[in-house]
mmCIF file of C-alpha atoms (C1' of nucleotides) in Angstrom:
data_model
loop_
_atom_site.group_PDB
_atom_site.id
_atom_site.type_symbol
_atom_site.label_atom_id
_atom_site.label_comp_id
_atom_site.label_asym_id
_atom_site.label_seq_id
_atom_site.Cartn_x
_atom_site.Cartn_y
_atom_site.Cartn_z
ATOM 1 C CA MET L 231 46.161 153.464 122.773
ATOM 2 C CA ASP L 232 45.337 154.491 119.093
ATOM 3 C CA SER L 233 44.260 152.565 116.313
ATOM 4 C CA LYS L 234 48.079 152.295 114.958
ATOM 5 C CA ASP L 235 49.016 150.439 118.088
ATOM 6 C CA GLN L 236 45.755 148.113 117.938
ATOM 7 C CA LYS L 237 46.834 147.013 114.360
ATOM 8 C CA ARG L 238 50.455 146.339 115.010
ATOM 9 C CA PRO L 239 50.594 142.450 115.360
ATOM 10 C CA SER L 240 52.269 141.235 118.432
ATOM 11 C CA GLU L 241 55.804 139.839 118.870
ATOM 12 C CA LEU L 242 54.136 136.382 119.412
ATOM 13 C CA ASP L 243 52.235 136.663 116.125
ATOM 14 C CA ILE L 244 55.588 137.892 114.199
ATOM 15 C CA PHE L 245 57.445 135.184 115.606
ATOM 16 C CA ARG L 246 54.777 132.282 114.804
ATOM 17 C CA ASP L 247 54.581 133.446 111.318
ATOM 18 C CA PHE L 248 58.240 133.298 110.913
ATOM 19 C CA LEU L 249 58.499 129.778 112.242
ATOM 20 C CA ARG L 250 55.780 128.630 110.224
ATOM 21 C CA ARG L 251 57.286 129.859 107.067
ATOM 22 C CA GLN L 252 60.105 127.809 107.558
ATOM 23 C CA GLY L 253 58.610 124.554 108.663
ATOM 24 C CA MET L 254 59.516 125.144 112.363
ATOM 25 C CA ARG L 255 57.224 124.794 115.558
ATOM 26 C CA TYR L 256 55.740 127.244 117.932
ATOM 27 C CA THR L 257 56.455 125.609 121.364
ATOM 28 C CA PRO L 258 55.225 126.745 125.179
ATOM 29 C CA GLU L 259 59.276 126.941 125.852
ATOM 30 C CA ARG L 260 59.608 129.266 122.823
ATOM 31 C CA GLU L 261 56.450 131.271 123.850
ATOM 32 C CA THR L 262 57.766 131.341 127.585
ATOM 33 C CA ILE L 263 61.112 132.895 126.722
ATOM 34 C CA ILE L 264 59.770 135.613 124.044
ATOM 35 C CA LYS L 265 57.304 136.782 126.726
ATOM 36 C CA GLU L 266 60.057 137.097 129.208
ATOM 37 C CA ILE L 267 62.039 139.288 126.958
ATOM 38 C CA PHE L 268 59.132 141.396 126.092
ATOM 39 C CA SER L 269 58.188 141.921 129.605
ATOM 40 C CA THR L 270 60.763 144.521 130.352
ATOM 41 C CA HIS L 271 62.485 147.117 128.213
ATOM 42 C CA GLU L 272 65.892 146.239 129.900
ATOM 43 C CA HIS L 273 68.991 145.098 128.081
ATOM 44 C CA PHE L 274 69.310 141.255 129.034
ATOM 45 C CA ASP L 275 71.646 138.646 129.017
ATOM 46 C CA VAL L 276 71.025 134.539 128.697
ATOM 47 C CA ASP L 277 71.709 134.350 132.364
ATOM 48 C CA SER L 278 69.461 136.894 133.304
ATOM 49 C CA LEU L 279 66.606 135.762 131.241
ATOM 50 C CA TYR L 280 66.872 132.566 132.438
ATOM 51 C CA LEU L 281 66.960 133.696 136.017
ATOM 52 C CA GLY L 282 64.028 135.777 135.187
ATOM 53 C CA ILE L 283 62.028 132.747 133.819
ATOM 54 C CA ARG L 284 62.764 130.408 136.873
ATOM 55 C CA GLN L 285 61.535 133.401 139.323
ATOM 56 C CA LYS L 286 58.301 133.385 137.730
ATOM 57 C CA GLY L 287 58.156 129.523 138.318
ATOM 58 C CA LEU L 288 58.505 128.619 134.988
ATOM 59 C CA ARG L 289 61.281 126.233 133.566
ATOM 60 C CA VAL L 290 63.158 126.290 130.200
ATOM 61 C CA SER L 291 66.777 125.084 129.708
ATOM 62 C CA LYS L 292 69.628 127.547 128.697
ATOM 63 C CA ALA L 293 70.179 125.317 125.688
ATOM 64 C CA SER L 294 66.709 126.277 124.325
ATOM 65 C CA ILE L 295 67.475 129.832 125.082
ATOM 66 C CA TYR L 296 70.848 129.807 123.357
ATOM 67 C CA ARG L 297 68.882 127.941 120.318
ATOM 68 C CA LEU L 298 66.336 130.511 120.227
ATOM 69 C CA ILE L 299 68.196 133.702 120.083
ATOM 70 C CA PRO L 300 69.478 133.310 116.539
ATOM 71 C CA LEU L 301 66.092 132.934 115.383
ATOM 72 C CA LEU L 302 64.777 135.919 117.185
ATOM 73 C CA ILE L 303 67.660 137.898 115.569
ATOM 74 C CA LYS L 304 66.848 136.770 112.184
ATOM 75 C CA ALA L 305 63.046 137.493 112.697
ATOM 76 C CA ASN L 306 64.021 141.070 113.451
ATOM 77 C CA LEU L 307 62.964 140.861 116.981
ATOM 78 C CA ILE L 308 65.884 141.230 119.055
ATOM 79 C CA GLU L 309 69.359 142.153 118.311
ATOM 80 C CA GLU L 310 72.687 142.285 120.006
ATOM 81 C CA VAL L 311 73.752 145.207 121.816
ATOM 82 C CA PHE L 312 77.027 144.791 123.194
ATOM 83 C CA PHE L 313 79.497 142.228 124.579
ATOM 84 C CA GLU L 314 80.712 142.381 127.991
ATOM 85 C CA ASN L 315 82.166 140.189 130.795
ATOM 86 C CA GLY L 316 82.277 137.382 128.616
ATOM 87 C CA GLN L 317 78.596 137.396 127.545
ATOM 88 C CA MET L 318 76.385 138.963 124.903
ATOM 89 C CA HIS L 319 73.655 141.442 125.765
ATOM 90 C CA TYR L 320 70.688 141.876 123.538
ATOM 91 C CA GLU L 321 67.547 143.916 123.465
ATOM 92 C CA HIS L 322 64.205 143.702 121.868
ATOM 93 C CA ILE L 323 63.976 146.000 118.826
ATOM 94 C CA TYR L 324 60.241 145.056 117.899
ATOM 95 C CA GLY L 325 57.570 147.449 119.070
ATOM 96 C CA HIS L 326 59.760 150.096 121.056
ATOM 97 C CA GLU L 327 61.289 153.208 119.928
ATOM 98 C CA HIS L 328 64.784 152.997 118.985
ATOM 99 C CA HIS L 329 67.377 154.442 121.009
ATOM 100 C CA CYS L 330 71.268 154.681 120.897
ATOM 101 C CA HIS L 331 73.889 154.527 123.694
ATOM 102 C CA LEU L 332 76.454 156.799 125.139
ATOM 103 C CA ARG L 333 78.961 154.741 127.244
ATOM 104 C CA CYS L 334 81.435 155.786 129.482
ATOM 105 C CA GLN L 335 84.611 153.976 128.705
ATOM 106 C CA GLU L 336 85.972 154.066 132.280
ATOM 107 C CA CYS L 337 82.829 152.898 134.290
ATOM 108 C CA ARG L 338 80.882 151.415 131.434
ATOM 109 C CA LYS L 339 77.632 153.323 132.493
ATOM 110 C CA ILE L 340 75.291 153.695 129.705
ATOM 111 C CA GLU L 341 73.221 156.586 128.930
ATOM 112 C CA GLU L 342 70.190 156.145 126.320
ATOM 113 C CA PHE L 343 69.430 158.641 123.566
ATOM 114 C CA SER L 344 67.543 159.157 120.218
ATOM 115 C CA ASP L 345 68.480 161.162 117.325
ATOM 116 C CA GLU L 346 66.644 161.300 114.085
ATOM 117 C CA ARG L 347 69.618 162.614 111.786
ATOM 118 C CA VAL L 348 70.779 159.030 111.758
ATOM 119 C CA VAL L 349 67.706 157.806 109.838
ATOM 120 C CA GLN L 350 68.769 160.165 107.042
ATOM 121 C CA ILE L 351 72.257 158.847 107.216
ATOM 122 C CA GLU L 352 70.727 155.175 107.013
ATOM 123 C CA LYS L 353 68.526 156.112 103.938
ATOM 124 C CA GLU L 354 71.179 157.503 101.797
ATOM 125 C CA LEU L 355 73.650 154.443 102.594
ATOM 126 C CA GLY L 356 70.618 152.018 101.483
ATOM 127 C CA GLU L 357 70.834 153.912 97.954
ATOM 128 C CA ARG L 358 74.377 154.405 97.780
ATOM 129 C CA PHE L 359 75.403 150.568 98.507
ATOM 130 C CA ASN L 360 71.749 148.867 97.494
ATOM 131 C CA TYR L 361 71.080 147.654 100.747
ATOM 132 C CA ARG L 362 67.722 147.080 102.352
ATOM 133 C CA ILE L 363 68.098 148.847 105.731
ATOM 134 C CA LEU L 364 66.989 147.150 108.666
ATOM 135 C CA ARG L 365 68.089 149.507 111.624
ATOM 136 C CA HIS L 366 71.471 151.269 112.988
ATOM 137 C CA LYS L 367 73.338 150.917 116.285
ATOM 138 C CA LEU L 368 75.088 154.128 117.258
ATOM 139 C CA GLU L 369 77.482 154.072 120.232
ATOM 140 C CA VAL L 370 79.211 157.170 121.254
ATOM 141 C CA ILE L 371 82.104 156.563 123.925
ATOM 142 C CA GLY L 372 83.295 158.936 126.353
ATOM 143 C CA ILE L 373 84.227 159.798 129.782
ATOM 144 C CA CYS L 374 81.283 160.593 132.014
ATOM 145 C CA SER L 375 81.748 163.679 134.612
ATOM 146 C CA THR L 376 82.255 161.422 137.574
ATOM 147 C CA CYS L 377 85.218 159.616 135.820
ATOM 148 C CA GLN L 378 86.576 162.807 134.521
ATOM 149 C CA LYS L 379 86.886 164.039 138.031
ATOM 150 C CA LYS L 380 88.504 160.766 139.323
ATOM 151 C CA MET L 381 90.988 161.091 136.533
ATOM 152 C CA ASN L 382 91.884 164.602 137.641
ATOM 153 C CA THR L 383 92.348 163.713 141.286
ATOM 154 C CA ALA L 384 94.457 160.650 140.434
ATOM 155 C CA MET X 177 103.554 163.900 103.569
ATOM 156 C CA ASP X 178 102.515 167.269 105.115
ATOM 157 C CA SER X 179 103.908 168.967 108.174
ATOM 158 C CA LYS X 180 100.989 167.821 110.215
ATOM 159 C CA ASP X 181 101.740 164.239 109.605
ATOM 160 C CA GLN X 182 105.230 164.734 110.427
ATOM 161 C CA LYS X 183 104.308 166.093 113.919
ATOM 162 C CA ARG X 184 102.040 163.453 114.827
ATOM 163 C CA PRO X 185 103.902 161.285 117.266
ATOM 164 C CA SER X 186 103.869 157.385 116.495
ATOM 165 C CA GLU X 187 101.491 154.911 117.977
ATOM 166 C CA LEU X 188 104.763 153.537 119.756
ATOM 167 C CA ASP X 189 105.539 156.816 121.255
ATOM 168 C CA ILE X 190 101.996 157.370 122.415
ATOM 169 C CA PHE X 191 101.986 154.034 124.035
ATOM 170 C CA ARG X 192 105.387 154.499 125.591
ATOM 171 C CA ASP X 193 104.196 157.693 127.416
ATOM 172 C CA PHE X 194 101.200 155.914 128.381
ATOM 173 C CA LEU X 195 103.082 153.125 130.195
ATOM 174 C CA ARG X 196 105.797 155.366 131.933
ATOM 175 C CA ARG X 197 102.805 157.533 133.411
ATOM 176 C CA GLN X 198 101.738 154.436 135.125
ATOM 177 C CA GLY X 199 104.934 152.664 136.097
ATOM 178 C CA MET X 200 104.523 150.035 133.489
ATOM 179 C CA ARG X 201 107.389 148.720 131.238
ATOM 180 C CA TYR X 202 107.928 149.012 127.573
ATOM 181 C CA THR X 203 108.938 145.577 126.382
ATOM 182 C CA PRO X 204 110.162 143.897 123.087
ATOM 183 C CA GLU X 205 107.083 141.708 123.193
ATOM 184 C CA ARG X 206 104.459 144.671 123.354
ATOM 185 C CA GLU X 207 106.487 146.711 120.634
ATOM 186 C CA THR X 208 106.082 143.467 118.514
ATOM 187 C CA ILE X 209 102.348 143.350 118.962
ATOM 188 C CA ILE X 210 101.782 147.081 118.506
ATOM 189 C CA LYS X 211 103.844 146.908 115.346
ATOM 190 C CA GLU X 212 101.828 144.005 113.941
ATOM 191 C CA ILE X 213 98.671 145.592 114.721
ATOM 192 C CA PHE X 214 99.489 148.882 112.941
ATOM 193 C CA SER X 215 101.166 147.085 110.126
ATOM 194 C CA THR X 216 97.679 146.802 108.176
ATOM 195 C CA HIS X 217 94.388 148.504 108.176
ATOM 196 C CA GLU X 218 92.331 145.492 108.747
ATOM 197 C CA HIS X 219 90.167 144.226 111.623
ATOM 198 C CA PHE X 220 91.949 141.666 113.721
ATOM 199 C CA ASP X 221 91.176 139.169 116.446
ATOM 200 C CA VAL X 222 93.813 137.860 118.972
ATOM 201 C CA ASP X 223 94.237 134.761 116.824
ATOM 202 C CA SER X 224 94.929 136.433 113.615
ATOM 203 C CA LEU X 225 97.379 138.882 115.409
ATOM 204 C CA TYR X 226 99.165 135.872 116.918
ATOM 205 C CA LEU X 227 99.565 133.842 113.698
ATOM 206 C CA GLY X 228 100.457 137.142 111.669
ATOM 207 C CA ILE X 229 103.454 137.768 114.344
ATOM 208 C CA ARG X 230 104.691 133.930 114.157
ATOM 209 C CA GLN X 231 104.672 134.353 110.389
ATOM 210 C CA LYS X 232 107.099 137.015 110.527
ATOM 211 C CA GLY X 233 109.380 134.545 112.526
ATOM 212 C CA LEU X 234 108.704 136.467 115.849
ATOM 213 C CA ARG X 235 107.204 135.087 118.904
ATOM 214 C CA VAL X 236 104.886 136.304 121.713
ATOM 215 C CA SER X 237 102.666 134.449 123.948
ATOM 216 C CA LYS X 238 98.913 134.797 123.543
ATOM 217 C CA ALA X 239 98.700 135.573 126.825
ATOM 218 C CA SER X 240 100.594 138.841 126.489
ATOM 219 C CA ILE X 241 98.454 139.797 123.624
ATOM 220 C CA TYR X 242 95.387 139.218 125.684
ATOM 221 C CA ARG X 243 97.001 140.966 128.632
ATOM 222 C CA LEU X 244 98.088 143.928 126.240
ATOM 223 C CA ILE X 245 94.717 144.500 124.695
ATOM 224 C CA PRO X 246 93.151 146.288 127.503
ATOM 225 C CA LEU X 247 95.900 148.665 127.845
ATOM 226 C CA LEU X 248 95.670 149.586 124.254
ATOM 227 C CA ILE X 249 92.216 150.421 124.646
ATOM 228 C CA LYS X 250 92.772 152.524 127.617
ATOM 229 C CA ALA X 251 95.341 154.414 125.723
ATOM 230 C CA ASN X 252 92.967 154.967 122.861
ATOM 231 C CA LEU X 253 94.942 153.173 120.105
ATOM 232 C CA ILE X 254 92.627 150.315 119.354
ATOM 233 C CA GLU X 255 88.823 149.700 119.977
ATOM 234 C CA GLU X 256 86.237 146.606 119.980
ATOM 235 C CA VAL X 257 84.602 146.507 116.579
ATOM 236 C CA PHE X 258 82.564 143.433 116.957
ATOM 237 C CA PHE X 259 82.120 140.220 118.612
ATOM 238 C CA GLU X 260 81.677 137.228 116.091
ATOM 239 C CA ASN X 261 82.290 133.452 115.954
ATOM 240 C CA GLY X 262 83.083 133.494 119.721
ATOM 241 C CA GLN X 263 85.899 136.106 119.443
ATOM 242 C CA MET X 264 86.200 139.982 119.582
ATOM 243 C CA HIS X 265 87.430 141.836 116.933
ATOM 244 C CA TYR X 266 89.468 145.026 117.146
ATOM 245 C CA GLU X 267 90.728 147.836 115.035
ATOM 246 C CA HIS X 268 93.256 150.228 115.527
ATOM 247 C CA ILE X 269 91.984 153.931 115.574
ATOM 248 C CA TYR X 270 95.051 156.058 115.909
ATOM 249 C CA GLY X 271 96.427 157.701 112.961
ATOM 250 C CA HIS X 272 93.686 156.636 110.675
ATOM 251 C CA GLU X 273 90.589 158.212 109.468
ATOM 252 C CA HIS X 274 87.651 157.347 111.326
ATOM 253 C CA HIS X 275 85.007 154.879 109.611
ATOM 254 C CA CYS X 276 81.748 153.166 110.226
ATOM 255 C CA HIS X 277 80.237 149.954 109.223
ATOM 256 C CA LEU X 278 77.414 149.145 107.037
ATOM 257 C CA ARG X 279 76.844 145.156 107.507
ATOM 258 C CA CYS X 280 74.736 142.614 105.985
ATOM 259 C CA GLN X 281 72.650 140.747 108.511
ATOM 260 C CA GLU X 282 72.632 137.488 106.422
ATOM 261 C CA CYS X 283 76.148 137.049 104.964
ATOM 262 C CA ARG X 284 77.991 139.462 107.531
ATOM 263 C CA LYS X 285 79.640 141.355 104.830
ATOM 264 C CA ILE X 286 80.978 144.638 105.799
ATOM 265 C CA GLU X 287 81.157 148.114 103.729
ATOM 266 C CA GLU X 288 82.925 150.938 105.341
ATOM 267 C CA PHE X 289 81.744 154.510 104.980
ATOM 268 C CA SER X 290 82.219 157.765 106.601
ATOM 269 C CA ASP X 291 79.871 160.511 107.783
ATOM 270 C CA GLU X 292 80.779 163.980 109.071
ATOM 271 C CA ARG X 293 77.138 164.309 110.553
ATOM 272 C CA VAL X 294 77.822 162.212 113.587
ATOM 273 C CA VAL X 295 80.392 164.378 114.582
ATOM 274 C CA GLN X 296 77.780 167.266 115.276
ATOM 275 C CA ILE X 297 75.549 164.623 117.076
ATOM 276 C CA GLU X 298 78.394 163.719 119.293
ATOM 277 C CA LYS X 299 79.473 167.145 120.214
ATOM 278 C CA GLU X 300 75.818 167.832 121.566
ATOM 279 C CA LEU X 301 75.584 164.654 123.477
ATOM 280 C CA GLY X 302 78.884 165.827 125.331
ATOM 281 C CA GLU X 303 77.405 168.941 126.435
ATOM 282 C CA ARG X 304 73.845 167.353 127.259
ATOM 283 C CA PHE X 305 75.287 164.608 129.378
ATOM 284 C CA ASN X 306 78.646 166.375 130.496
ATOM 285 C CA TYR X 307 80.851 163.766 128.675
ATOM 286 C CA ARG X 308 84.129 164.319 127.355
ATOM 287 C CA ILE X 309 83.575 162.515 124.046
ATOM 288 C CA LEU X 310 86.177 160.310 122.746
ATOM 289 C CA ARG X 311 84.857 158.631 119.495
ATOM 290 C CA HIS X 312 81.787 156.880 118.126
ATOM 291 C CA LYS X 313 80.632 153.623 116.893
ATOM 292 C CA LEU X 314 77.865 153.701 113.937
ATOM 293 C CA GLU X 315 76.694 150.407 112.565
ATOM 294 C CA VAL X 316 74.026 150.209 109.957
ATOM 295 C CA ILE X 317 72.647 146.815 109.758
ATOM 296 C CA GLY X 318 70.695 145.669 106.259
ATOM 297 C CA ILE X 319 70.355 143.129 103.568
ATOM 298 C CA CYS X 320 73.012 143.434 100.707
ATOM 299 C CA SER X 321 71.707 143.011 97.143
ATOM 300 C CA THR X 322 73.048 139.836 96.711
ATOM 301 C CA CYS X 323 71.191 138.392 99.847
ATOM 302 C CA GLN X 324 68.212 140.306 98.828
ATOM 303 C CA LYS X 325 68.043 138.381 95.552
ATOM 304 C CA LYS X 326 68.723 135.103 97.348
ATOM 305 C CA MET X 327 65.737 135.658 99.802
ATOM 306 C CA ASN X 328 63.523 136.232 96.656
ATOM 307 C CA THR X 329 64.473 133.178 94.906
ATOM 308 C CA ALA X 330 63.910 130.959 97.985
ATOM 309 C "C1'" DG U 288 53.186 109.253 112.161
ATOM 310 C "C1'" DT U 289 57.323 112.162 111.376
ATOM 311 C "C1'" DA U 290 60.622 115.786 111.873
ATOM 312 C "C1'" DT U 291 61.266 119.017 115.058
ATOM 313 C "C1'" DC U 292 62.323 120.632 119.794
ATOM 314 C "C1'" DT U 293 63.787 119.928 124.716
ATOM 315 C "C1'" DG U 294 66.792 118.994 128.570
ATOM 316 C "C1'" DC U 295 70.728 117.158 130.019
ATOM 317 C "C1'" DA U 296 75.292 116.868 130.273
ATOM 318 C "C1'" DA U 297 79.657 116.848 127.926
ATOM 319 C "C1'" DA U 298 82.516 118.909 124.770
ATOM 320 C "C1'" DC U 299 84.115 123.395 122.803
ATOM 321 C "C1'" DC U 300 87.015 127.219 122.755
ATOM 322 C "C1'" DC U 301 88.241 131.896 123.812
ATOM 323 C "C1'" DT U 302 89.971 134.089 127.545
ATOM 324 C "C1'" DT U 303 91.935 134.552 132.122
ATOM 325 C "C1'" DT U 304 95.164 133.304 135.918
ATOM 326 C "C1'" DG U 305 98.678 131.500 139.022
ATOM 327 C "C1'" DC U 306 103.402 130.685 139.271
ATOM 328 C "C1'" DA U 307 108.279 130.719 138.704
ATOM 329 C "C1'" DA U 308 111.693 132.674 135.799
ATOM 330 C "C1'" DT U 309 113.229 136.980 133.103
ATOM 331 C "C1'" DA U 310 114.049 141.597 132.258
ATOM 332 C "C1'" DA U 311 113.045 146.609 132.382
ATOM 333 C "C1'" DG U 312 114.021 150.839 134.756
ATOM 334 C "C1'" DC I 32 117.825 145.622 143.071
ATOM 335 C "C1'" DT I 33 112.891 145.909 142.787
ATOM 336 C "C1'" DT I 34 108.793 145.317 140.439
ATOM 337 C "C1'" DA I 35 106.694 144.499 136.474
ATOM 338 C "C1'" DT I 36 106.248 141.213 132.621
ATOM 339 C "C1'" DT I 37 106.708 136.872 130.304
ATOM 340 C "C1'" DG I 38 105.201 132.035 128.895
ATOM 341 C "C1'" DC I 39 103.285 127.870 130.210
ATOM 342 C "C1'" DA I 40 99.876 125.127 131.094
ATOM 343 C "C1'" DA I 41 95.781 124.920 133.919
ATOM 344 C "C1'" DA I 42 91.618 126.697 135.313
ATOM 345 C "C1'" DG I 43 87.228 129.478 134.099
ATOM 346 C "C1'" DG I 44 82.964 130.030 132.029
ATOM 347 C "C1'" DG I 45 79.836 131.452 128.248
ATOM 348 C "C1'" DT I 46 78.060 128.735 124.555
ATOM 349 C "C1'" DT I 47 77.381 124.767 121.231
ATOM 350 C "C1'" DT I 48 76.436 120.122 120.607
ATOM 351 C "C1'" DG I 49 75.013 114.950 120.513
ATOM 352 C "C1'" DC I 50 71.377 112.224 122.077
ATOM 353 C "C1'" DA I 51 67.196 109.959 123.513
ATOM 354 C "C1'" DG I 52 62.600 111.200 124.769
ATOM 355 C "C1'" DA I 53 58.970 114.271 123.915
ATOM 356 C "C1'" DT I 54 55.916 116.811 121.066
ATOM 357 C "C1'" DA I 55 54.024 120.127 117.419
ATOM 358 C "C1'" DC I 56 51.311 119.584 113.461
#
DNA sequence: GTATCTGCAAACCCTTTGCAATAAG
DNA sequence: CTTATTGCAAAGGGTTTGCAGATAC
């Protein structure tokens, strides 16, 4: 671990400050939820998050999760990644390198990739529209090789 | 209008062929819905689509709209653009130049832009992962100038 | 002490689905 | 004629919300 990592405040610190700035409270339930979110690098939805917490023997209501998510988004700690099967999926965006998604339209499989060229596009956009840029989401949609074969066979 | 435009089949033709290929039927209700979708360049959701149709004195059930949308996506005529306020929003992607979205995280306002550099990224990804690329969705998230001012004032 | 937060359960609302009647091919 | 499609209304299911009790500060 280099010095840059040591100086980066934890997601808990970031969020505690965010809450205090608006007179909101840092509770054990909120800490439990954030720790669970940041304990993996996977996409999550409310249900999987809830189950993950319970499997650790901890207990938080789904209502508290639903109420916390908009705050985490405002604090720039998580973001919505996609909506599927009737529920929103999220991922944490603080402290991990950004990635984009390549998705198969048929089987919905997802590959992750990164590309620095989008950063330049972002920068130009910020200047052109006078936005303070936070991040981007690039999703490329196609047909994976497996599904291409299936379509040719059918 | 140049010759290239004249040769492009209409969305109705595309969809009729798509349906026939799978033994499905081209009905007046489906035609009504597609015409409504392609009558504007705006994003739409099921509700606004339904109301738009009724305002023209036509009548189609919401169930038929909900059943049609997955077919239009498979036929590459429309795509999901974002999920907001509990409902999915779509836009048609056939016959209009592709654009990306710059969105304000605070007020959710959307600016549209285009950038050809993403096409090169797409191409490389297709080769690297062996995908047949269909399209991309680039969403840049930031804070618009109006919201920046509000945040500084507060 | 006071305002915020939590858990529960009910309410909400978009979307899906079963079914009988209708219509495309 | 046969099979897909429609409209209706009910069911489904993720998300939101009112409320009373608990708790951060």
